Short mmCIF file of N, CA and C in Angstrom, two decimals:
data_model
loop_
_atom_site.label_atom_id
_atom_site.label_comp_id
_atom_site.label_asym_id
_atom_site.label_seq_id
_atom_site.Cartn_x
_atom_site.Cartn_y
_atom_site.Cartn_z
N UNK A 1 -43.98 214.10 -112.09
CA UNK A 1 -43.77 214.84 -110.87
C UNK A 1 -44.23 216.27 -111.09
N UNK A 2 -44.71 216.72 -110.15
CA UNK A 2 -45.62 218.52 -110.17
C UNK A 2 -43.94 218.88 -110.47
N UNK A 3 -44.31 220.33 -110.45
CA UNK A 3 -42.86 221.74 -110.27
C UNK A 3 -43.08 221.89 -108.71
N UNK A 4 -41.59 222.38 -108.76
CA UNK A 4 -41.60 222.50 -107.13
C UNK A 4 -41.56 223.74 -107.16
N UNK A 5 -41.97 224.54 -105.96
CA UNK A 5 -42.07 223.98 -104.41
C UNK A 5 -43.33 222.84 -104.37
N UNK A 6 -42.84 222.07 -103.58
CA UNK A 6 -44.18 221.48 -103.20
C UNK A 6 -44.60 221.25 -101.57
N UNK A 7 -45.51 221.68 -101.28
CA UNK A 7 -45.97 221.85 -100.00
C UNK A 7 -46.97 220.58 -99.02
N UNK A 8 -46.72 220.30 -97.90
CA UNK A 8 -47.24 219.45 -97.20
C UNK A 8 -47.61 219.91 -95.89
N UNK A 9 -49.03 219.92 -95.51
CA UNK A 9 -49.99 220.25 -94.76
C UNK A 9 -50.02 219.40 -94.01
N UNK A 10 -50.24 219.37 -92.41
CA UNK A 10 -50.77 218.55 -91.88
C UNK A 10 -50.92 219.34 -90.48
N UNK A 11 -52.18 218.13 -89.25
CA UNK A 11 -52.39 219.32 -88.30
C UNK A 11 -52.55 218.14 -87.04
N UNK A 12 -51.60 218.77 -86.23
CA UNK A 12 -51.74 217.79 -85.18
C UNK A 12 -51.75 218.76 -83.86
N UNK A 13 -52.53 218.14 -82.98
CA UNK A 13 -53.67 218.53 -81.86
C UNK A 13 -53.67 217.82 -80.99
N UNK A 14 -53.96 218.44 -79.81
CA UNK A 14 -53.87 217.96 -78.23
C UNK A 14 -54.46 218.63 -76.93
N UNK A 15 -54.86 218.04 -76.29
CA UNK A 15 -55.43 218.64 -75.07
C UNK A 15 -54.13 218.14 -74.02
N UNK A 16 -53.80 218.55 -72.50
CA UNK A 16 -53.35 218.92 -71.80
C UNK A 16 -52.41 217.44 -71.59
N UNK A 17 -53.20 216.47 -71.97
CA UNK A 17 -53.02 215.12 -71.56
C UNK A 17 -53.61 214.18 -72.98
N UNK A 18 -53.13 212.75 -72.56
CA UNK A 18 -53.06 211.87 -73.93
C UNK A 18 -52.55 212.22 -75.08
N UNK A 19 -53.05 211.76 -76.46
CA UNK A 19 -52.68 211.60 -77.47
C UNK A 19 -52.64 212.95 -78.44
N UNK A 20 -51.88 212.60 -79.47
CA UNK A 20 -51.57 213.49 -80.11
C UNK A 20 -52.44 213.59 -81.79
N UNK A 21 -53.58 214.06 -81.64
CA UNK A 21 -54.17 213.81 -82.78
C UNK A 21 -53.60 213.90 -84.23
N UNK A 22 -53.03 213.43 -85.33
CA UNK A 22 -52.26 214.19 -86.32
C UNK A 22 -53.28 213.82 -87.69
N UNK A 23 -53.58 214.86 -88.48
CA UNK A 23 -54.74 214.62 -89.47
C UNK A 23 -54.22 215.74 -91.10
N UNK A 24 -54.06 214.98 -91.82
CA UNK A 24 -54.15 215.35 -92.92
C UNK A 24 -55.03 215.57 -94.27
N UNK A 25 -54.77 216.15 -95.13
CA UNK A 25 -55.60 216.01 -96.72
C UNK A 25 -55.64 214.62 -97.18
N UNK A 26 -56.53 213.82 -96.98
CA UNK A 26 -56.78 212.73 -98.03
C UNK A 26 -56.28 211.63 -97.38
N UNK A 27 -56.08 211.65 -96.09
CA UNK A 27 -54.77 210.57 -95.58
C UNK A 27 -56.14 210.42 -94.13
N UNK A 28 -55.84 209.06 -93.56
CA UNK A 28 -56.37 209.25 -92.36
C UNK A 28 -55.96 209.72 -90.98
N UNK A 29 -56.55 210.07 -90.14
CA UNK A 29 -56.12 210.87 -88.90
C UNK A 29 -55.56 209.41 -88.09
N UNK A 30 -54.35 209.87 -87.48
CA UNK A 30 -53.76 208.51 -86.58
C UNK A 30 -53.46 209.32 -84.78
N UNK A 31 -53.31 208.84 -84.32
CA UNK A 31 -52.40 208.33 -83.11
C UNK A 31 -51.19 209.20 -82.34
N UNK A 32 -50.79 209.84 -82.01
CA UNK A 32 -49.16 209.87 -82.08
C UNK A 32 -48.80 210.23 -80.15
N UNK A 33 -48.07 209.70 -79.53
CA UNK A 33 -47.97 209.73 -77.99
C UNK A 33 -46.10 209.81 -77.91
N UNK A 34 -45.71 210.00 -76.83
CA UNK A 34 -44.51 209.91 -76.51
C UNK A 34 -44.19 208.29 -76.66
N UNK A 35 -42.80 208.02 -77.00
CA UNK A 35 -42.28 206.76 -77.07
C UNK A 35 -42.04 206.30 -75.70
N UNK A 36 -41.72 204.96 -75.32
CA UNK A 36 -41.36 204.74 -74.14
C UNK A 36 -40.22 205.38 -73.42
N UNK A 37 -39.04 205.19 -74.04
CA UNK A 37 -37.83 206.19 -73.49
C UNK A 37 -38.41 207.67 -72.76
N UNK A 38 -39.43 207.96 -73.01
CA UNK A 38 -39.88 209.59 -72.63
C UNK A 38 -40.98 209.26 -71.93
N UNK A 39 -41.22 208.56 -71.28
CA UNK A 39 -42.59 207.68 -70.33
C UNK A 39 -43.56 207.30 -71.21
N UNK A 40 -43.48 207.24 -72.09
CA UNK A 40 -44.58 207.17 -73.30
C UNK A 40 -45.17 205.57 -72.95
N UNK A 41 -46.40 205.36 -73.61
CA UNK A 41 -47.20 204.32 -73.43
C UNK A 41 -46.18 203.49 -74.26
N UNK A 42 -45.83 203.46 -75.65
CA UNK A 42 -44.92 202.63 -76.10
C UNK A 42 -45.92 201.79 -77.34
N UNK A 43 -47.24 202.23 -77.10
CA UNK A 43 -48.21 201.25 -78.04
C UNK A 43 -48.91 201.80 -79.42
N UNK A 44 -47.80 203.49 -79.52
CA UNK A 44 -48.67 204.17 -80.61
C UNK A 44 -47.63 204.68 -81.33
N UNK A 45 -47.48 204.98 -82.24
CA UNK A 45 -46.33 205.38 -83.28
C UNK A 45 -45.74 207.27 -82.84
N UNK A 46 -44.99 207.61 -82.41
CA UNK A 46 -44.21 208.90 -81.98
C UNK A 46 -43.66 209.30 -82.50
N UNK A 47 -43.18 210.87 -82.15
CA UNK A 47 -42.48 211.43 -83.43
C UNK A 47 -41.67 210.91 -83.81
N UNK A 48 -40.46 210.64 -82.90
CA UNK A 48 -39.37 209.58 -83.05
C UNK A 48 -39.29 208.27 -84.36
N UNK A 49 -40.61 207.63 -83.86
CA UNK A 49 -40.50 206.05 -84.78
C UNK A 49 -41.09 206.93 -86.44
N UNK A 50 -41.78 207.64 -86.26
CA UNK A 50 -42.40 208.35 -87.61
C UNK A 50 -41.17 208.73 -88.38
N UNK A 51 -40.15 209.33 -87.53
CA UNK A 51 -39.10 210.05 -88.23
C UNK A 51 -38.43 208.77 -88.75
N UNK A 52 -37.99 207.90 -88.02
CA UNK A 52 -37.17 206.33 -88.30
C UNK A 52 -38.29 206.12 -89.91
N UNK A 53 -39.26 205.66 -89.47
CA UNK A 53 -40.24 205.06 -90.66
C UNK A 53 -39.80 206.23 -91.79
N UNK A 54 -39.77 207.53 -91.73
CA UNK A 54 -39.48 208.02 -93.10
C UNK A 54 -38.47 208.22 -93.85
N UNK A 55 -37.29 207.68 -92.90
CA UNK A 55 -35.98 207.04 -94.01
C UNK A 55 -35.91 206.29 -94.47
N UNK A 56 -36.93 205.03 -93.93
CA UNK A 56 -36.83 203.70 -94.45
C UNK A 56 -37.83 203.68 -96.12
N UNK A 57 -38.95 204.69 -95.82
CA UNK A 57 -40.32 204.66 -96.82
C UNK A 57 -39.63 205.65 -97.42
N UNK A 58 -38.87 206.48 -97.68
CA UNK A 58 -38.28 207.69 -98.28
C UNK A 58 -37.09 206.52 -98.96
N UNK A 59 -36.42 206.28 -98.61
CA UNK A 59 -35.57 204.82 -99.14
C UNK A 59 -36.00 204.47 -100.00
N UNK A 60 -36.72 203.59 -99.95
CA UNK A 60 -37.97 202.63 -100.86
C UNK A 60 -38.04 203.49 -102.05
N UNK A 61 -39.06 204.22 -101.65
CA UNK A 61 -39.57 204.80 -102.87
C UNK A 61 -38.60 205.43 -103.26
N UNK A 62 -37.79 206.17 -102.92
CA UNK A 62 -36.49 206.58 -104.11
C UNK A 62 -35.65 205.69 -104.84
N UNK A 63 -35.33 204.19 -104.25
CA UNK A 63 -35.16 203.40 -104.99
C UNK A 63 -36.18 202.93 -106.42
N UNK A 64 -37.76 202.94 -106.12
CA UNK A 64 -38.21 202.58 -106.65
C UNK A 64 -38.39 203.64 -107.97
N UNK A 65 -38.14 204.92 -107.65
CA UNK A 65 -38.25 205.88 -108.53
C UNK A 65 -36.82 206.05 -109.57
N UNK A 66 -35.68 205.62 -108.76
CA UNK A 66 -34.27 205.09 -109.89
C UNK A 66 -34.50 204.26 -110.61
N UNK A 67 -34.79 203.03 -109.96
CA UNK A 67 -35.01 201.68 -110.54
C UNK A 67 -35.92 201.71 -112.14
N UNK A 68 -36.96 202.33 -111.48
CA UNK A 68 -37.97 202.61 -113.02
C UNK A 68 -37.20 203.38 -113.74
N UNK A 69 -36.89 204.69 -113.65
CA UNK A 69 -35.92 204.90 -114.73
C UNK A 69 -35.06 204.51 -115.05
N UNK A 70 -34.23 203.97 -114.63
CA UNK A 70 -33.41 202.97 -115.12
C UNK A 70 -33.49 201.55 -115.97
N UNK A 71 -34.57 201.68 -115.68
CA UNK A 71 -35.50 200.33 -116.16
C UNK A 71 -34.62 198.85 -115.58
N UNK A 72 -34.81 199.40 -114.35
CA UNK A 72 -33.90 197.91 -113.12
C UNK A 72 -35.11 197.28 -113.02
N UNK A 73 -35.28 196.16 -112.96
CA UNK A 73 -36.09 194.44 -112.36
C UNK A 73 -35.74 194.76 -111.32
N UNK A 74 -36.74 194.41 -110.28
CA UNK A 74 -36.53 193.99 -108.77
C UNK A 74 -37.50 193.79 -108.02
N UNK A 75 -37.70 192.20 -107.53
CA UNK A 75 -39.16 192.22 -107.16
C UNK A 75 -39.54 192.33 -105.47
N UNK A 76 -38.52 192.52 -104.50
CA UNK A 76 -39.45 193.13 -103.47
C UNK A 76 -37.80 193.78 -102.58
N UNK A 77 -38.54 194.21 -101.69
CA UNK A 77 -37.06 194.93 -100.54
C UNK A 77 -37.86 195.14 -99.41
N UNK A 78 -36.82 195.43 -98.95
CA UNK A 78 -37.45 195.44 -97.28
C UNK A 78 -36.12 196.36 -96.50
N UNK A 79 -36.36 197.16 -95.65
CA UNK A 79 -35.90 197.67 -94.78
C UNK A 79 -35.79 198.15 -93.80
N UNK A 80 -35.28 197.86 -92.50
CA UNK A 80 -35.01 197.81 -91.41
C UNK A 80 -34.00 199.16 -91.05
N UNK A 81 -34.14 200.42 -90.58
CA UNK A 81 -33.70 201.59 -90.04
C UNK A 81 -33.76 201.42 -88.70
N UNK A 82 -32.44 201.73 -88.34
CA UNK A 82 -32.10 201.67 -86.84
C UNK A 82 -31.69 203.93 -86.63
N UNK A 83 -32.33 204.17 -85.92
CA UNK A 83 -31.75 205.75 -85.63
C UNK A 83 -31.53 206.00 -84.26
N UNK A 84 -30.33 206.53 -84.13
CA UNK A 84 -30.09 206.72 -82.88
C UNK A 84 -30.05 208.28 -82.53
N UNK A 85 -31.19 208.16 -81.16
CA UNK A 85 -31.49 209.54 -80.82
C UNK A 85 -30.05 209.62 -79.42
N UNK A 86 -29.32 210.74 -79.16
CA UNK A 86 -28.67 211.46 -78.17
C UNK A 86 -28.33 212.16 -77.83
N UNK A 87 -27.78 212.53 -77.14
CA UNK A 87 -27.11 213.67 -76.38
C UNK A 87 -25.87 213.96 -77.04
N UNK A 88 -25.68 215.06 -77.80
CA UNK A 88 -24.29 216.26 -78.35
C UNK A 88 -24.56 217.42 -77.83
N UNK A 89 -23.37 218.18 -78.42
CA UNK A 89 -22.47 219.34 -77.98
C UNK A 89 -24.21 220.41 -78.10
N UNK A 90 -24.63 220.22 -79.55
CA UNK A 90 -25.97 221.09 -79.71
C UNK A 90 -27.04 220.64 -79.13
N UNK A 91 -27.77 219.33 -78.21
CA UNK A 91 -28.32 219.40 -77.24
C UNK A 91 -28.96 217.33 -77.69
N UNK A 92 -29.85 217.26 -77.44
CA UNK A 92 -30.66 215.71 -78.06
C UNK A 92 -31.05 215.83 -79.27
N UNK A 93 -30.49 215.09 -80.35
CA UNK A 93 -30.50 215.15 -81.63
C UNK A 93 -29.94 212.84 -82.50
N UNK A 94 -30.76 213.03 -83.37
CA UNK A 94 -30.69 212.28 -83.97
C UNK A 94 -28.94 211.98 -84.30
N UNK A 95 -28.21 211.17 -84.16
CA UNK A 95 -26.82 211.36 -84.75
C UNK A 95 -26.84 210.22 -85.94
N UNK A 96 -27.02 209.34 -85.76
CA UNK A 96 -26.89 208.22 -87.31
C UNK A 96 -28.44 207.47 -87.52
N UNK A 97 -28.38 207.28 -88.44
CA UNK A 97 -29.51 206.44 -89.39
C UNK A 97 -28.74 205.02 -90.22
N UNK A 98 -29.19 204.12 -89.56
CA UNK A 98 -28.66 202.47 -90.30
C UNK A 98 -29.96 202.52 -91.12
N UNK A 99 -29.61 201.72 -92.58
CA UNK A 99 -30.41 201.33 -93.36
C UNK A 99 -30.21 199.92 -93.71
N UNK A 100 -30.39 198.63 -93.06
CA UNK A 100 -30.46 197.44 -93.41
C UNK A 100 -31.60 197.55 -94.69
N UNK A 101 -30.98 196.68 -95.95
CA UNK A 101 -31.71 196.71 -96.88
C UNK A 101 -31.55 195.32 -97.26
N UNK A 102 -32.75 194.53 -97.84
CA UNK A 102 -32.57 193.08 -98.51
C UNK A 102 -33.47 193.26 -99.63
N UNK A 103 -32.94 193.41 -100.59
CA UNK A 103 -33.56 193.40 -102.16
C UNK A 103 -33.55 192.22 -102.53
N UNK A 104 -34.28 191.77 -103.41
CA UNK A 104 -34.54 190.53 -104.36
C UNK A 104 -34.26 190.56 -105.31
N UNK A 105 -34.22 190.01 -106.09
CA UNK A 105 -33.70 190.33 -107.63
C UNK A 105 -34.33 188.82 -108.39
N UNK A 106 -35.13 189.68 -109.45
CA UNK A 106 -35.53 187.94 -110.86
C UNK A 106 -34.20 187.27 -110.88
N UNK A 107 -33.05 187.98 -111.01
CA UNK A 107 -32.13 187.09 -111.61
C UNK A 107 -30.67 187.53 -110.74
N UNK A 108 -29.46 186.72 -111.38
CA UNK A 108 -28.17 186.82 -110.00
C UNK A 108 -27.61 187.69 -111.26
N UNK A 109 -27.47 188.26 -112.77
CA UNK A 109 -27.17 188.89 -112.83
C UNK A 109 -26.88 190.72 -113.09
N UNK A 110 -27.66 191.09 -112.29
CA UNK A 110 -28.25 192.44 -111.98
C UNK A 110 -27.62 192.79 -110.68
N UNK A 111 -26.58 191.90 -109.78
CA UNK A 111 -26.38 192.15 -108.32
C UNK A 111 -26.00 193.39 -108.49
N UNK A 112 -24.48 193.52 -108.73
CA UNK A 112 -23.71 194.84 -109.32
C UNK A 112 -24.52 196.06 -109.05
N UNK A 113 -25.20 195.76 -110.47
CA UNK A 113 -26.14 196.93 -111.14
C UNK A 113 -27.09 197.37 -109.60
N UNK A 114 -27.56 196.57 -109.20
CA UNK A 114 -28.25 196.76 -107.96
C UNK A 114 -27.42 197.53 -106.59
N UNK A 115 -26.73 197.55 -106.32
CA UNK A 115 -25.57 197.76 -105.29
C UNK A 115 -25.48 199.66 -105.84
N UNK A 116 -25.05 199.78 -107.08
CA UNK A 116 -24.80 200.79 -107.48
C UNK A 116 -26.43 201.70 -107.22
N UNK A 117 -27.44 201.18 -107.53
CA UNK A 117 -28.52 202.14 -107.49
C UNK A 117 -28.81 201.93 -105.92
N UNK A 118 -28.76 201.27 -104.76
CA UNK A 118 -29.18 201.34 -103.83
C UNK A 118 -28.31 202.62 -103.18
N UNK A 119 -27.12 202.70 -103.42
CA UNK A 119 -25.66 203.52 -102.82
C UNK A 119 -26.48 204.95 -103.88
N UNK A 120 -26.97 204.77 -105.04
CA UNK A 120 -27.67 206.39 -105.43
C UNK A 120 -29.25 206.68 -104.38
N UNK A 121 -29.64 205.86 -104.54
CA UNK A 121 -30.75 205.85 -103.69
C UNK A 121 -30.52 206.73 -101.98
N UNK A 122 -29.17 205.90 -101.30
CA UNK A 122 -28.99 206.46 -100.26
C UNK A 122 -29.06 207.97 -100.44
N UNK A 123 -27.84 208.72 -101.66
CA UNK A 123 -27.23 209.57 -101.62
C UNK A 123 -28.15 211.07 -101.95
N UNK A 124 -29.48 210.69 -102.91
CA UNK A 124 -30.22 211.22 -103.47
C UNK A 124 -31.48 211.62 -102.30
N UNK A 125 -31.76 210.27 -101.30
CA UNK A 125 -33.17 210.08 -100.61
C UNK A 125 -33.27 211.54 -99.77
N UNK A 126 -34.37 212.31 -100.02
CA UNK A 126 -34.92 213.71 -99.59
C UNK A 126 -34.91 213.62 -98.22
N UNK A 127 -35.61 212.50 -97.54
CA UNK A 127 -35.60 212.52 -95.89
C UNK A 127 -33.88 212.45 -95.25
N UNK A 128 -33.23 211.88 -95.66
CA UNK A 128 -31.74 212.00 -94.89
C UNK A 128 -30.95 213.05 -95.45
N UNK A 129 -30.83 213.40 -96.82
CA UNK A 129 -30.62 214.82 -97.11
C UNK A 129 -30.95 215.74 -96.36
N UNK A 130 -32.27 215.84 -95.50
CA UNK A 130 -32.89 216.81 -94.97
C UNK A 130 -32.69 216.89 -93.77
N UNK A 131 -32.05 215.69 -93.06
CA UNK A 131 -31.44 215.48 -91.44
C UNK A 131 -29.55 215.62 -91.42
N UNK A 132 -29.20 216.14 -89.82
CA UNK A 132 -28.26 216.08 -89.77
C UNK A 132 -27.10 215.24 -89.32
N UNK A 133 -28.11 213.88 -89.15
CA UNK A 133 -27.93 212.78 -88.93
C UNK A 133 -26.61 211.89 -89.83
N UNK A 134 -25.95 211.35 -89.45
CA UNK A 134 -25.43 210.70 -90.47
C UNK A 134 -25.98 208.95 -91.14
N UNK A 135 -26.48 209.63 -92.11
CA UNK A 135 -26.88 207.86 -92.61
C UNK A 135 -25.58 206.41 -93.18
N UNK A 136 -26.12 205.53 -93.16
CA UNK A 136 -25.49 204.32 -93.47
C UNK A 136 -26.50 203.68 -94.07
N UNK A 137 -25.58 202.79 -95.02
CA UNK A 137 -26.43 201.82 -96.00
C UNK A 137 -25.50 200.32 -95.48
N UNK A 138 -26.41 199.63 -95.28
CA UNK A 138 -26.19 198.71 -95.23
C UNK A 138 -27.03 197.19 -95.72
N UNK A 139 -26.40 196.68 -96.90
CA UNK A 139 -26.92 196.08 -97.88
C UNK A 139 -26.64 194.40 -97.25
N UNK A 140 -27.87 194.16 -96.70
CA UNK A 140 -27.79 192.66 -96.64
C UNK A 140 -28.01 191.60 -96.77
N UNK A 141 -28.46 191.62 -98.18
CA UNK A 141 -29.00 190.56 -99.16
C UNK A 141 -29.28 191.09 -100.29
N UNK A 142 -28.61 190.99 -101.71
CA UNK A 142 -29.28 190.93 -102.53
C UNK A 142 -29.15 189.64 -103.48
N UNK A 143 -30.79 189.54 -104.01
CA UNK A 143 -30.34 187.84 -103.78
C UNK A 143 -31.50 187.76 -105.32
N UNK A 144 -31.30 186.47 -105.63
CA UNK A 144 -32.60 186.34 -107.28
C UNK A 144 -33.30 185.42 -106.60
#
């Protein structure tokens, strides 16, 4: 891992109407429109689902970054983030983040051991640290 600070660039662009151009270093330029809830077309990824997608991929890979040090087995996961955007006292704001998680496991005895690093994973992951959202883990399968 570099020393921190570490910095992230990116540049997103628009004319009066349509899409939201968003383009980075080394990454390809995508898409980005209002979601349906906000009249949005509903057929292109929004700030909204981007933000959902980076608890779930911020998840992942912090698991995957315990796991290796730890030197945990585990051969695939998957997760499903539910976030709910609403209305509070400070105005429309994200209030919870669900993390449905189903890990695999080579073998049945690592479950334990597994449970414990997913619950560090939650507690550690940079994207929900960084929201004021409240997250949940919710572990629903771990299986060999």
């Amino acid at each position: 891992m570099q020393q921190f600070p570490h910095r992230y660039a990116v540049e997103a662009a628009a004319r009066n109407y349509g899409d939201v151009r968003v383009s980075g270093d080394s990454v390809p330029d995508f898409a980005i429109a209002a979601p349906p809830e906000f009249d949005g077309p509903g057929d292109r990824w929004s700030p909204e689902t981007l933000l959902v997608a980076a608890v779930g991929s911020c998840f992942i890979t912090t698991f995957r970054s315990i796991a290796r040090a730890s030197r945990f087995e585990w051969t695939s996961m998957s997760c499903q983030v539910d976030g709910t955007l609403d209305k509070t006292e400070g105005g429309i704001e994200f209030t919870d983040f669900i993390i449905h998680v189903e890990l695999t496991l080579p073998d049945e005895e690592t479950r334990e051991r597994a449970h414990r690093l997913l619950e560090k994973a939650k507690e550690i992951c940079l994207i929900t640290n960084s929201l004021r959202g409240e997250t949940r883990l919710e572990v629903c399968a771990v299986a060999a």
